[in-house]
mmCIF file of C-alpha atoms and ligand atoms in Angstrom:
data_model
loop_
_atom_site.group_PDB
_atom_site.id
_atom_site.type_symbol
_atom_site.label_atom_id
_atom_site.label_comp_id
_atom_site.label_asym_id
_atom_site.label_seq_id
_atom_site.Cartn_x
_atom_site.Cartn_y
_atom_site.Cartn_z
ATOM 1 C CA MET A 59 0.000 0.000 0.000
ATOM 2 C CA LYS A 60 1.316 3.456 -0.953
ATOM 3 C CA THR A 61 1.672 6.154 1.740
ATOM 4 C CA PHE A 62 1.538 9.799 0.708
ATOM 5 C CA LEU A 63 2.740 12.892 2.516
ATOM 6 C CA VAL A 64 1.316 16.264 1.463
ATOM 7 C CA THR A 65 3.113 19.432 2.645
ATOM 8 C CA GLY A 66 1.190 22.717 2.620
ATOM 9 C CA ALA A 67 -1.964 20.584 2.801
ATOM 10 C CA VAL A 68 -4.143 23.377 4.189
ATOM 11 C CA GLY A 69 -3.541 25.638 1.169
ATOM 12 C CA GLN A 70 -5.550 26.174 -2.009
ATOM 13 C CA ILE A 71 -4.230 23.060 -3.786
ATOM 14 C CA GLY A 72 -3.334 20.878 -0.794
ATOM 15 C CA SER A 73 -6.792 21.054 0.791
ATOM 16 C CA GLU A 74 -8.303 19.517 -2.364
ATOM 17 C CA LEU A 75 -5.427 17.205 -3.339
ATOM 18 C CA THR A 76 -5.438 15.580 0.118
ATOM 19 C CA ILE A 77 -9.142 14.732 -0.189
ATOM 20 C CA ALA A 78 -8.727 13.489 -3.786
ATOM 21 C CA LEU A 79 -5.801 11.225 -2.768
ATOM 22 C CA ARG A 80 -7.733 9.917 0.271
ATOM 23 C CA LYS A 81 -10.700 9.052 -1.965
ATOM 24 C CA LYS A 82 -8.441 7.229 -4.423
ATOM 25 C CA TYR A 83 -5.906 5.494 -2.151
ATOM 26 C CA GLY A 84 -7.638 5.287 1.256
ATOM 27 C CA GLU A 85 -8.043 7.810 4.058
ATOM 28 C CA SER A 86 -5.246 6.561 6.309
ATOM 29 C CA SER A 87 -2.742 6.447 3.406
ATOM 30 C CA VAL A 88 -2.501 10.235 3.061
ATOM 31 C CA ILE A 89 -0.736 12.266 5.765
ATOM 32 C CA ALA A 90 -1.710 15.931 5.527
ATOM 33 C CA THR A 91 0.885 18.352 6.962
ATOM 34 C CA ASP A 92 1.124 22.138 7.307
ATOM 35 C CA ILE A 93 2.137 24.889 9.746
ATOM 36 C CA LYS A 94 -1.572 25.865 9.888
ATOM 37 C CA MET A 95 -4.179 23.617 11.446
ATOM 38 C CA PRO A 96 -6.969 22.628 9.028
ATOM 39 C CA SER A 97 -10.252 24.372 9.799
ATOM 40 C CA ASP A 98 -12.229 22.594 7.061
ATOM 41 C CA PRO A 99 -13.986 19.648 8.796
ATOM 42 C CA GLU A 100 -13.673 17.379 5.736
ATOM 43 C CA LEU A 101 -9.899 17.859 5.604
ATOM 44 C CA ARG A 102 -9.498 17.721 9.399
ATOM 45 C CA ASP A 103 -11.590 14.610 10.004
ATOM 46 C CA SER A 104 -10.898 12.467 6.935
ATOM 47 C CA GLY A 105 -7.386 11.254 7.852
ATOM 48 C CA PRO A 106 -4.112 11.905 9.686
ATOM 49 C CA PHE A 107 -2.720 15.420 10.108
ATOM 50 C CA GLU A 108 0.773 16.369 11.359
ATOM 51 C CA PHE A 109 1.975 19.871 12.162
ATOM 52 C CA LEU A 110 5.130 20.052 10.009
ATOM 53 C CA ASP A 111 7.369 23.011 9.202
ATOM 54 C CA CYS A 112 9.379 22.301 6.037
ATOM 55 C CA LEU A 113 12.196 24.400 7.456
ATOM 56 C CA ASP A 114 12.782 21.712 10.114
ATOM 57 C CA PRO A 115 14.658 18.845 8.382
ATOM 58 C CA HIS A 116 14.706 16.561 11.448
ATOM 59 C CA HIS A 117 10.967 16.801 11.911
ATOM 60 C CA ILE A 118 10.416 16.008 8.217
ATOM 61 C CA THR A 119 12.421 12.781 8.409
ATOM 62 C CA ARG A 120 10.793 11.831 11.748
ATOM 63 C CA VAL A 121 7.290 12.185 10.285
ATOM 64 C CA MET A 122 8.332 10.254 7.160
ATOM 65 C CA GLN A 123 9.841 7.475 9.258
ATOM 66 C CA ILE A 124 6.763 7.158 11.494
ATOM 67 C CA HIS A 125 4.376 7.019 8.522
ATOM 68 C CA LYS A 126 6.666 5.061 6.161
ATOM 69 C CA THR A 127 6.118 7.599 3.401
ATOM 70 C CA ASP A 128 6.870 6.596 -0.199
ATOM 71 C CA THR A 129 5.404 9.524 -2.183
ATOM 72 C CA ILE A 130 5.541 13.248 -1.333
ATOM 73 C CA PHE A 131 3.499 16.088 -2.814
ATOM 74 C CA HIS A 132 5.447 19.170 -1.748
ATOM 75 C CA LEU A 133 3.039 22.125 -1.849
ATOM 76 C CA ALA A 134 4.342 24.298 1.011
ATOM 77 C CA ALA A 135 5.421 27.608 -0.536
ATOM 78 C CA ILE A 136 5.091 31.393 -0.557
ATOM 79 C CA LEU A 137 3.278 32.678 -3.669
ATOM 80 C CA SER A 138 4.201 35.531 -5.995
ATOM 81 C CA ALA A 139 2.510 38.615 -4.495
ATOM 82 C CA VAL A 140 3.394 37.734 -0.872
ATOM 83 C CA GLY A 141 6.894 36.844 -2.085
ATOM 84 C CA GLU A 142 7.424 40.424 -3.275
ATOM 85 C CA ILE A 143 6.374 41.747 0.159
ATOM 86 C CA LYS A 144 8.455 39.144 2.037
ATOM 87 C CA PRO A 145 11.285 38.075 -0.306
ATOM 88 C CA ASN A 146 13.398 36.697 2.534
ATOM 89 C CA MET A 147 10.597 34.403 3.704
ATOM 90 C CA ALA A 148 9.913 33.347 0.088
ATOM 91 C CA TRP A 149 13.553 32.320 -0.318
ATOM 92 C CA GLN A 150 13.589 30.453 3.028
ATOM 93 C CA VAL A 151 10.397 28.473 2.408
ATOM 94 C CA ASN A 152 10.662 27.943 -1.354
ATOM 95 C CA MET A 153 14.368 27.058 -1.441
ATOM 96 C CA ASN A 154 15.406 25.750 1.985
ATOM 97 C CA GLY A 155 12.045 24.004 2.415
ATOM 98 C CA LEU A 156 12.424 22.316 -0.984
ATOM 99 C CA TYR A 157 16.033 21.342 -0.264
ATOM 100 C CA ASN A 158 14.990 19.719 3.044
ATOM 101 C CA ILE A 159 12.222 17.786 1.263
ATOM 102 C CA LEU A 160 14.556 16.659 -1.551
ATOM 103 C CA GLU A 161 17.099 15.408 0.975
ATOM 104 C CA ALA A 162 14.420 13.563 2.971
ATOM 105 C CA ALA A 163 13.024 12.052 -0.253
ATOM 106 C CA ARG A 164 16.534 10.917 -1.195
ATOM 107 C CA GLN A 165 17.093 9.357 2.231
ATOM 108 C CA TYR A 166 13.788 7.437 2.173
ATOM 109 C CA LYS A 167 13.761 6.793 -1.619
ATOM 110 C CA CYS A 168 10.427 8.537 -2.163
ATOM 111 C CA SER A 169 8.814 9.749 -5.359
ATOM 112 C CA LEU A 170 8.340 13.509 -5.208
ATOM 113 C CA PHE A 171 5.942 15.935 -6.910
ATOM 114 C CA VAL A 172 6.961 19.634 -6.862
ATOM 115 C CA PRO A 173 4.845 22.252 -8.654
ATOM 116 C CA SER A 174 6.504 25.060 -10.555
ATOM 117 C CA SER A 175 4.580 27.952 -12.093
ATOM 118 C CA ILE A 176 4.074 30.361 -14.976
ATOM 119 C CA GLY A 177 6.032 32.577 -12.551
ATOM 120 C CA ALA A 178 9.214 30.752 -13.639
ATOM 121 C CA PHE A 179 9.123 32.823 -16.853
ATOM 122 C CA GLY A 180 9.993 36.487 -17.347
ATOM 123 C CA ARG A 181 9.894 39.347 -19.822
ATOM 124 C CA SER A 182 12.627 37.902 -22.063
ATOM 125 C CA THR A 183 10.666 34.628 -22.457
ATOM 126 C CA PRO A 184 8.530 34.362 -25.629
ATOM 127 C CA LEU A 185 5.166 35.198 -24.033
ATOM 128 C CA ASP A 186 2.947 33.788 -26.806
ATOM 129 C CA ASN A 187 2.859 29.996 -27.116
ATOM 130 C CA THR A 188 5.670 29.863 -24.532
ATOM 131 C CA PRO A 189 7.791 26.787 -25.356
ATOM 132 C CA GLN A 190 8.500 23.975 -22.875
ATOM 133 C CA ASP A 191 12.234 24.664 -23.017
ATOM 134 C CA THR A 192 13.003 28.363 -23.325
ATOM 135 C CA ILE A 193 14.548 31.462 -21.705
ATOM 136 C CA GLN A 194 13.726 31.727 -17.983
ATOM 137 C CA ARG A 195 14.849 34.956 -16.362
ATOM 138 C CA PRO A 196 12.013 35.981 -13.995
ATOM 139 C CA ASP A 197 12.022 39.316 -12.123
ATOM 140 C CA THR A 198 10.308 38.164 -8.913
ATOM 141 C CA MET A 199 11.702 36.335 -5.875
ATOM 142 C CA TYR A 200 8.921 33.769 -6.418
ATOM 143 C CA GLY A 201 10.090 33.235 -10.008
ATOM 144 C CA VAL A 202 13.744 32.984 -9.001
ATOM 145 C CA THR A 203 12.880 30.265 -6.462
ATOM 146 C CA LYS A 204 10.693 28.449 -9.003
ATOM 147 C CA VAL A 205 13.446 28.314 -11.663
ATOM 148 C CA ALA A 206 16.017 27.249 -9.065
ATOM 149 C CA GLY A 207 13.532 24.638 -7.776
ATOM 150 C CA GLU A 208 13.011 23.217 -11.276
ATOM 151 C CA LEU A 209 16.792 22.929 -11.718
ATOM 152 C CA LEU A 210 17.272 21.379 -8.275
ATOM 153 C CA CYS A 211 14.611 18.733 -8.974
ATOM 154 C CA ASP A 212 16.258 17.931 -12.329
ATOM 155 C CA TYR A 213 19.614 17.711 -10.525
ATOM 156 C CA TYR A 214 18.319 15.212 -7.943
ATOM 157 C CA PHE A 215 16.815 13.108 -10.746
ATOM 158 C CA LYS A 216 20.031 13.041 -12.777
ATOM 159 C CA ARG A 217 22.537 12.893 -9.911
ATOM 160 C CA PHE A 218 20.740 10.588 -7.453
ATOM 161 C CA GLY A 219 18.057 8.894 -9.583
ATOM 162 C CA LEU A 220 15.331 10.415 -7.383
ATOM 163 C CA ASP A 221 11.895 10.179 -9.031
ATOM 164 C CA THR A 222 11.089 13.915 -9.097
ATOM 165 C CA ARG A 223 8.169 15.105 -11.234
ATOM 166 C CA GLY A 224 6.320 18.382 -11.621
ATOM 167 C CA VAL A 225 4.336 20.822 -13.725
ATOM 168 C CA ARG A 226 4.316 24.577 -14.303
ATOM 169 C CA PHE A 227 0.834 25.470 -13.132
ATOM 170 C CA PRO A 228 -0.970 28.552 -14.431
ATOM 171 C CA GLY A 229 -3.400 30.496 -12.192
ATOM 172 C CA LEU A 230 -5.677 28.014 -10.434
ATOM 173 C CA ILE A 231 -9.394 28.661 -9.941
ATOM 174 C CA SER A 232 -11.218 26.878 -7.120
ATOM 175 C CA HIS A 233 -14.078 27.324 -4.648
ATOM 176 C CA LYS A 234 -12.985 25.319 -1.586
ATOM 177 C CA THR A 235 -9.972 27.235 -0.214
ATOM 178 C CA GLU A 236 -9.160 30.805 -1.154
ATOM 179 C CA PRO A 237 -5.762 31.420 -2.814
ATOM 180 C CA GLY A 238 -2.733 32.232 -0.677
ATOM 181 C CA GLY A 239 -1.476 35.548 -2.115
ATOM 182 C CA GLY A 240 -0.716 35.157 -5.810
ATOM 183 C CA THR A 241 -0.975 37.440 -8.833
ATOM 184 C CA THR A 242 -3.744 35.369 -10.444
ATOM 185 C CA ASP A 243 -6.029 35.475 -7.364
ATOM 186 C CA TYR A 244 -8.396 37.943 -9.101
ATOM 187 C CA ALA A 245 -9.818 35.033 -11.097
ATOM 188 C CA VAL A 246 -11.140 33.540 -7.830
ATOM 189 C CA GLU A 247 -12.023 36.752 -5.912
ATOM 190 C CA ILE A 248 -14.194 37.942 -8.803
ATOM 191 C CA PHE A 249 -16.679 35.084 -8.243
ATOM 192 C CA TYR A 250 -17.099 35.840 -4.507
ATOM 193 C CA GLU A 251 -17.647 39.533 -5.242
ATOM 194 C CA ALA A 252 -20.009 38.861 -8.154
ATOM 195 C CA LEU A 253 -22.239 36.771 -5.878
ATOM 196 C CA LYS A 254 -21.980 38.999 -2.791
ATOM 197 C CA HIS A 255 -21.944 42.522 -4.288
ATOM 198 C CA ARG A 256 -22.561 42.245 -8.051
ATOM 199 C CA LYS A 257 -19.394 44.299 -8.493
ATOM 200 C CA TYR A 258 -15.641 43.680 -8.547
ATOM 201 C CA THR A 259 -12.670 46.054 -8.597
ATOM 202 C CA CYS A 260 -9.848 44.270 -10.390
ATOM 203 C CA TYR A 261 -6.184 44.970 -9.623
ATOM 204 C CA LEU A 262 -5.033 43.881 -13.114
ATOM 205 C CA ARG A 263 -5.669 45.739 -16.398
ATOM 206 C CA GLN A 264 -8.668 44.543 -18.371
ATOM 207 C CA ASP A 265 -6.512 43.208 -21.248
ATOM 208 C CA THR A 266 -4.053 41.159 -19.130
ATOM 209 C CA SER A 267 -4.035 37.692 -20.698
ATOM 210 C CA LEU A 268 -2.913 34.808 -18.457
ATOM 211 C CA ASP A 269 -3.161 31.021 -18.518
ATOM 212 C CA MET A 270 -5.672 29.529 -16.073
ATOM 213 C CA MET A 271 -6.936 26.119 -14.937
ATOM 214 C CA TYR A 272 -9.836 24.790 -12.840
ATOM 215 C CA MET A 273 -8.886 22.775 -9.753
ATOM 216 C CA PRO A 274 -10.340 19.409 -10.920
ATOM 217 C CA ASP A 275 -7.999 19.535 -13.934
ATOM 218 C CA ALA A 276 -5.058 20.502 -11.680
ATOM 219 C CA LEU A 277 -5.744 17.504 -9.395
ATOM 220 C CA ASN A 278 -5.838 15.183 -12.427
ATOM 221 C CA ALA A 279 -2.574 16.671 -13.685
ATOM 222 C CA MET A 280 -0.771 15.916 -10.407
ATOM 223 C CA ILE A 281 -2.164 12.410 -9.965
ATOM 224 C CA ASN A 282 -1.802 11.399 -13.637
ATOM 225 C CA LEU A 283 1.778 12.655 -13.876
ATOM 226 C CA MET A 284 2.749 10.738 -10.717
ATOM 227 C CA GLU A 285 1.107 7.590 -12.144
ATOM 228 C CA ALA A 286 2.664 7.990 -15.624
ATOM 229 C CA ASP A 287 4.993 5.307 -16.944
ATOM 230 C CA PRO A 288 8.505 6.762 -16.456
ATOM 231 C CA ALA A 289 9.588 5.138 -19.732
ATOM 232 C CA ASN A 290 7.419 7.689 -21.594
ATOM 233 C CA LEU A 291 8.846 10.754 -19.831
ATOM 234 C CA VAL A 292 11.463 12.789 -21.673
ATOM 235 C CA HIS A 293 11.028 15.686 -19.235
ATOM 236 C CA HIS A 294 10.354 14.930 -15.586
ATOM 237 C CA ASN A 295 9.909 18.292 -13.917
ATOM 238 C CA ALA A 296 8.288 21.566 -14.881
ATOM 239 C CA PHE A 297 5.920 20.441 -17.645
ATOM 240 C CA ASN A 298 3.982 23.404 -19.076
ATOM 241 C CA VAL A 299 0.272 22.699 -18.458
ATOM 242 C CA THR A 300 -2.653 24.965 -19.227
ATOM 243 C CA ALA A 301 -6.372 24.677 -19.848
ATOM 244 C CA MET A 302 -7.466 28.146 -21.036
ATOM 245 C CA ASN A 303 -6.257 31.721 -21.223
ATOM 246 C CA PHE A 304 -8.340 34.839 -20.710
ATOM 247 C CA THR A 305 -8.274 38.470 -19.572
ATOM 248 C CA PRO A 306 -10.225 40.038 -16.667
ATOM 249 C CA ALA A 307 -12.566 41.580 -19.293
ATOM 250 C CA ASP A 308 -13.246 38.132 -20.834
ATOM 251 C CA LEU A 309 -14.062 36.667 -17.413
ATOM 252 C CA ALA A 310 -16.334 39.572 -16.484
ATOM 253 C CA LYS A 311 -18.244 39.100 -19.770
ATOM 254 C CA GLU A 312 -18.695 35.404 -19.025
ATOM 255 C CA ILE A 313 -20.006 36.148 -15.502
ATOM 256 C CA GLN A 314 -22.458 38.686 -16.969
ATOM 257 C CA LYS A 315 -24.073 35.837 -18.935
ATOM 258 C CA HIS A 316 -25.194 34.491 -15.515
ATOM 259 C CA ILE A 317 -25.493 37.769 -13.567
ATOM 260 C CA PRO A 318 -26.369 40.501 -16.128
ATOM 261 C CA GLU A 319 -26.088 43.351 -13.589
ATOM 262 C CA PHE A 320 -22.515 42.379 -12.618
ATOM 263 C CA GLU A 321 -20.046 45.272 -13.044
ATOM 264 C CA ILE A 322 -16.259 45.342 -13.107
ATOM 265 C CA ASP A 323 -13.936 48.318 -12.720
ATOM 266 C CA TYR A 324 -10.166 48.560 -12.453
ATOM 267 C CA GLU A 325 -7.752 49.957 -9.854
ATOM 268 C CA ILE A 326 -4.366 48.730 -10.997
ATOM 269 C CA ASP A 327 -1.904 47.422 -8.421
ATOM 270 C CA PRO A 328 1.457 48.267 -10.057
ATOM 271 C CA VAL A 329 3.305 45.410 -8.324
ATOM 272 C CA ARG A 330 0.939 42.646 -9.422
ATOM 273 C CA GLN A 331 0.432 44.214 -12.876
ATOM 274 C CA GLU A 332 4.198 44.236 -13.417
ATOM 275 C CA ILE A 333 4.359 40.572 -12.409
ATOM 276 C CA ALA A 334 1.443 39.592 -14.668
ATOM 277 C CA ASP A 335 2.952 41.485 -17.621
ATOM 278 C CA SER A 336 6.123 39.407 -17.280
ATOM 279 C CA TRP A 337 4.237 36.064 -17.402
ATOM 280 C CA PRO A 338 3.145 34.170 -20.546
ATOM 281 C CA ASN A 339 -0.036 35.134 -22.369
ATOM 282 C CA TYR A 340 -0.396 31.411 -23.124
ATOM 283 C CA MET A 341 1.918 28.415 -22.899
ATOM 284 C CA ASP A 342 2.587 25.534 -25.269
ATOM 285 C CA ASP A 343 1.772 22.393 -23.247
ATOM 286 C CA SER A 344 2.299 19.850 -26.046
ATOM 287 C CA ALA A 345 5.123 18.050 -24.169
ATOM 288 C CA ALA A 346 2.728 17.206 -21.295
ATOM 289 C CA ARG A 347 0.056 16.097 -23.768
ATOM 290 C CA LYS A 348 2.513 13.853 -25.616
ATOM 291 C CA GLU A 349 4.518 12.392 -22.720
ATOM 292 C CA TRP A 350 1.766 11.609 -20.185
ATOM 293 C CA GLY A 351 -1.567 12.353 -21.837
ATOM 294 C CA TRP A 352 -2.392 15.774 -20.318
ATOM 295 C CA ASN A 353 -5.891 16.673 -21.494
ATOM 296 C CA PRO A 354 -7.863 19.245 -19.464
ATOM 297 C CA SER A 355 -11.669 19.298 -19.382
ATOM 298 C CA TYR A 356 -12.708 22.785 -18.239
ATOM 299 C CA LEU A 357 -12.904 25.968 -20.315
ATOM 300 C CA ILE A 358 -13.955 29.494 -19.257
ATOM 301 C CA GLU A 359 -17.668 28.767 -19.856
ATOM 302 C CA THR A 360 -17.786 25.582 -17.754
ATOM 303 C CA VAL A 361 -15.574 26.990 -14.992
ATOM 304 C CA THR A 362 -17.753 30.104 -14.664
ATOM 305 C CA ALA A 363 -20.995 28.145 -14.470
ATOM 306 C CA ASP A 364 -19.573 25.680 -11.927
ATOM 307 C CA MET A 365 -17.856 28.320 -9.743
ATOM 308 C CA LEU A 366 -21.080 30.372 -9.479
ATOM 309 C CA ASP A 367 -23.115 27.271 -8.745
ATOM 310 C CA GLN A 368 -20.762 25.819 -6.110
ATOM 311 C CA LEU A 369 -20.075 29.142 -4.376
ATOM 312 C CA SER A 370 -23.702 30.239 -4.232
ATOM 313 C CA GLN A 371 -24.524 26.924 -2.501
ATOM 314 C CA ARG A 372 -21.596 27.149 -0.089
ATOM 315 C CA LEU A 373 -22.047 30.825 0.789
ATOM 316 C CA LYS A 374 -25.768 30.146 1.297
ATOM 317 C CA LEU A 375 -26.680 33.370 -0.442
ATOM 318 C CA PRO A 376 -30.372 34.344 -0.464
ATOM 319 C CA HIS A 377 -32.109 32.990 -3.530
ATOM 320 C CA GLU A 378 -32.359 36.381 -5.278
ATOM 321 C CA GLN A 379 -28.555 36.727 -5.045
ATOM 322 C CA LYS A 380 -27.892 33.355 -6.626
ATOM 323 C CA SER A 381 -26.603 33.205 -10.164
ATOM 324 C CA ARG A 382 -29.361 32.840 -12.712
HETATM 325 P P1 LIG B 28 -1.164 28.296 -0.685
HETATM 326 O O1 LIG B 28 -0.501 29.571 -0.309
HETATM 327 O O2 LIG B 28 -2.641 28.284 -0.807
HETATM 328 O O3 LIG B 28 -0.750 27.145 0.345
HETATM 329 C C1 LIG B 28 0.576 26.978 0.771
HETATM 330 C C2 LIG B 28 0.549 26.308 2.126
HETATM 331 O O4 LIG B 28 1.913 26.164 2.555
HETATM 332 C C3 LIG B 28 -0.187 27.115 3.206
HETATM 333 O O5 LIG B 28 -1.221 26.345 3.773
HETATM 334 C C4 LIG B 28 0.891 27.462 4.220
HETATM 335 O O6 LIG B 28 0.447 27.425 5.565
HETATM 336 C C5 LIG B 28 1.928 26.355 3.955
HETATM 337 N N1 LIG B 28 3.276 26.733 4.390
HETATM 338 C C6 LIG B 28 3.891 27.936 4.294
HETATM 339 N N2 LIG B 28 5.108 27.878 4.855
HETATM 340 C C7 LIG B 28 5.284 26.603 5.283
HETATM 341 C C8 LIG B 28 6.344 25.927 5.948
HETATM 342 N N3 LIG B 28 7.474 26.557 6.303
HETATM 343 N N4 LIG B 28 6.186 24.608 6.230
HETATM 344 C C9 LIG B 28 5.043 23.976 5.907
HETATM 345 N N5 LIG B 28 3.988 24.563 5.302
HETATM 346 C C10 LIG B 28 4.124 25.878 4.994
HETATM 347 O O7 LIG B 28 -0.475 27.797 -2.034
HETATM 348 P P2 LIG B 28 -1.090 26.859 -3.186
HETATM 349 O O8 LIG B 28 -1.808 27.743 -4.118
HETATM 350 O O9 LIG B 28 -1.781 25.700 -2.600
HETATM 351 O O10 LIG B 28 0.262 26.437 -3.929
HETATM 352 C C11 LIG B 28 0.912 25.203 -3.690
HETATM 353 C C12 LIG B 28 2.072 25.099 -4.657
HETATM 354 O O11 LIG B 28 1.589 25.211 -6.006
HETATM 355 C C13 LIG B 28 3.140 26.189 -4.512
HETATM 356 O O12 LIG B 28 4.410 25.648 -4.778
HETATM 357 C C14 LIG B 28 2.781 27.185 -5.600
HETATM 358 O O13 LIG B 28 3.883 27.925 -6.028
HETATM 359 C C15 LIG B 28 2.292 26.237 -6.692
HETATM 360 N N6 LIG B 28 1.415 26.933 -7.636
HETATM 361 C C16 LIG B 28 0.186 27.386 -7.267
HETATM 362 C C17 LIG B 28 -0.604 28.060 -8.184
HETATM 363 C C18 LIG B 28 -1.970 28.588 -7.832
HETATM 364 O O14 LIG B 28 -2.576 29.312 -8.646
HETATM 365 N N7 LIG B 28 -2.509 28.266 -6.661
HETATM 366 C C19 LIG B 28 -0.124 28.254 -9.499
HETATM 367 C C20 LIG B 28 1.145 27.817 -9.829
HETATM 368 C C21 LIG B 28 1.908 27.122 -8.896
HETATM 369 N N1 LIG B 29 -1.148 31.626 -8.987
HETATM 370 C C1 LIG B 29 0.248 31.759 -8.740
HETATM 371 C C2 LIG B 29 0.590 33.158 -8.357
HETATM 372 O O1 LIG B 29 -0.079 34.043 -8.851
HETATM 373 C C3 LIG B 29 1.036 31.378 -9.986
HETATM 374 O O2 LIG B 29 2.149 30.722 -9.593
HETATM 375 O O3 LIG B 29 1.497 33.353 -7.607
#
């Protein structure tokens, strides 16, 4: 029986990945860990939780030894916008935390999933149809740690034969756990505000095109890549994956199909706009499609309908405020 360890399990991705893994592999086989206690009852009560700081290498190996871990999903990180406010913390968590996890995975011969990001690209990268292998000179601390993390994972694969795998995620849209301080968070916030106030003030320009993905596709990406036959993998880490690309104006228009009175206006945050302008407009994800069958299901229309439906149920909004 496989035993999984998820770091950063209380975050936007971890809170859903942990549940998906528990459903697939059994509740007791997935050890959720974080420096925050889970408040969501489903996450808290469906299996084991350990308080684990990735900056503490001895605690990592102790938890792995106790639970006989063989696969790690390393999601603990500081995201792009918070990383620009706290670059020192972003370096500590994203680099030293990853190094500690790589060393522990090497010691216990674990398979390891590490997500990279569109943030690993920068202004000198071709921003349209961004190739799998291309120039990566990001301007943010987040991006610097993501490029270095990709290289470190490749190094551990080549040097020590460690089974490291990963993808470059775009902005992720989900309704269970709110995002943790990224540049793409507007694409989640907008749904809460549309349902609560019929109005949203966006911090990115209306024509800012970015790659996006709905959480069910992101969960499939992680699980399918980790289950892929290694013989078919030319790349191992940092596969470009995307499902759709749109601008804030496109998303607002789609929401208006459900809530006609919804309004959007713009108050640009120069820091996040600068970051978004340095990220791809859309990526080429053909390597992921070819090597392990990446094939997303959700587009802007289906994500919008599902987000409004799920959130209006969860927020228990009065009927007249529900999407129509
Ligand atoms: P998040 O901010 O929602 O969650 C991160 C979690 O890590 C938090 O629960 C936090 O408490 C935990 N954490 C922080 N410091 C820690 C430490 N020292 N030890 C242990 N846990 C710690 O982030 P997320 O959106 O779930 O992202 C997970 C990973 O996916 C990150 O590597 C991120 O860069 C990557 N990613 C996310 C997105 C996205 O849109 N969400 C896109 C691209 C890549
Ligand atoms: N959603 C993430 C961020 O904006 C992309 O890595 O930071």
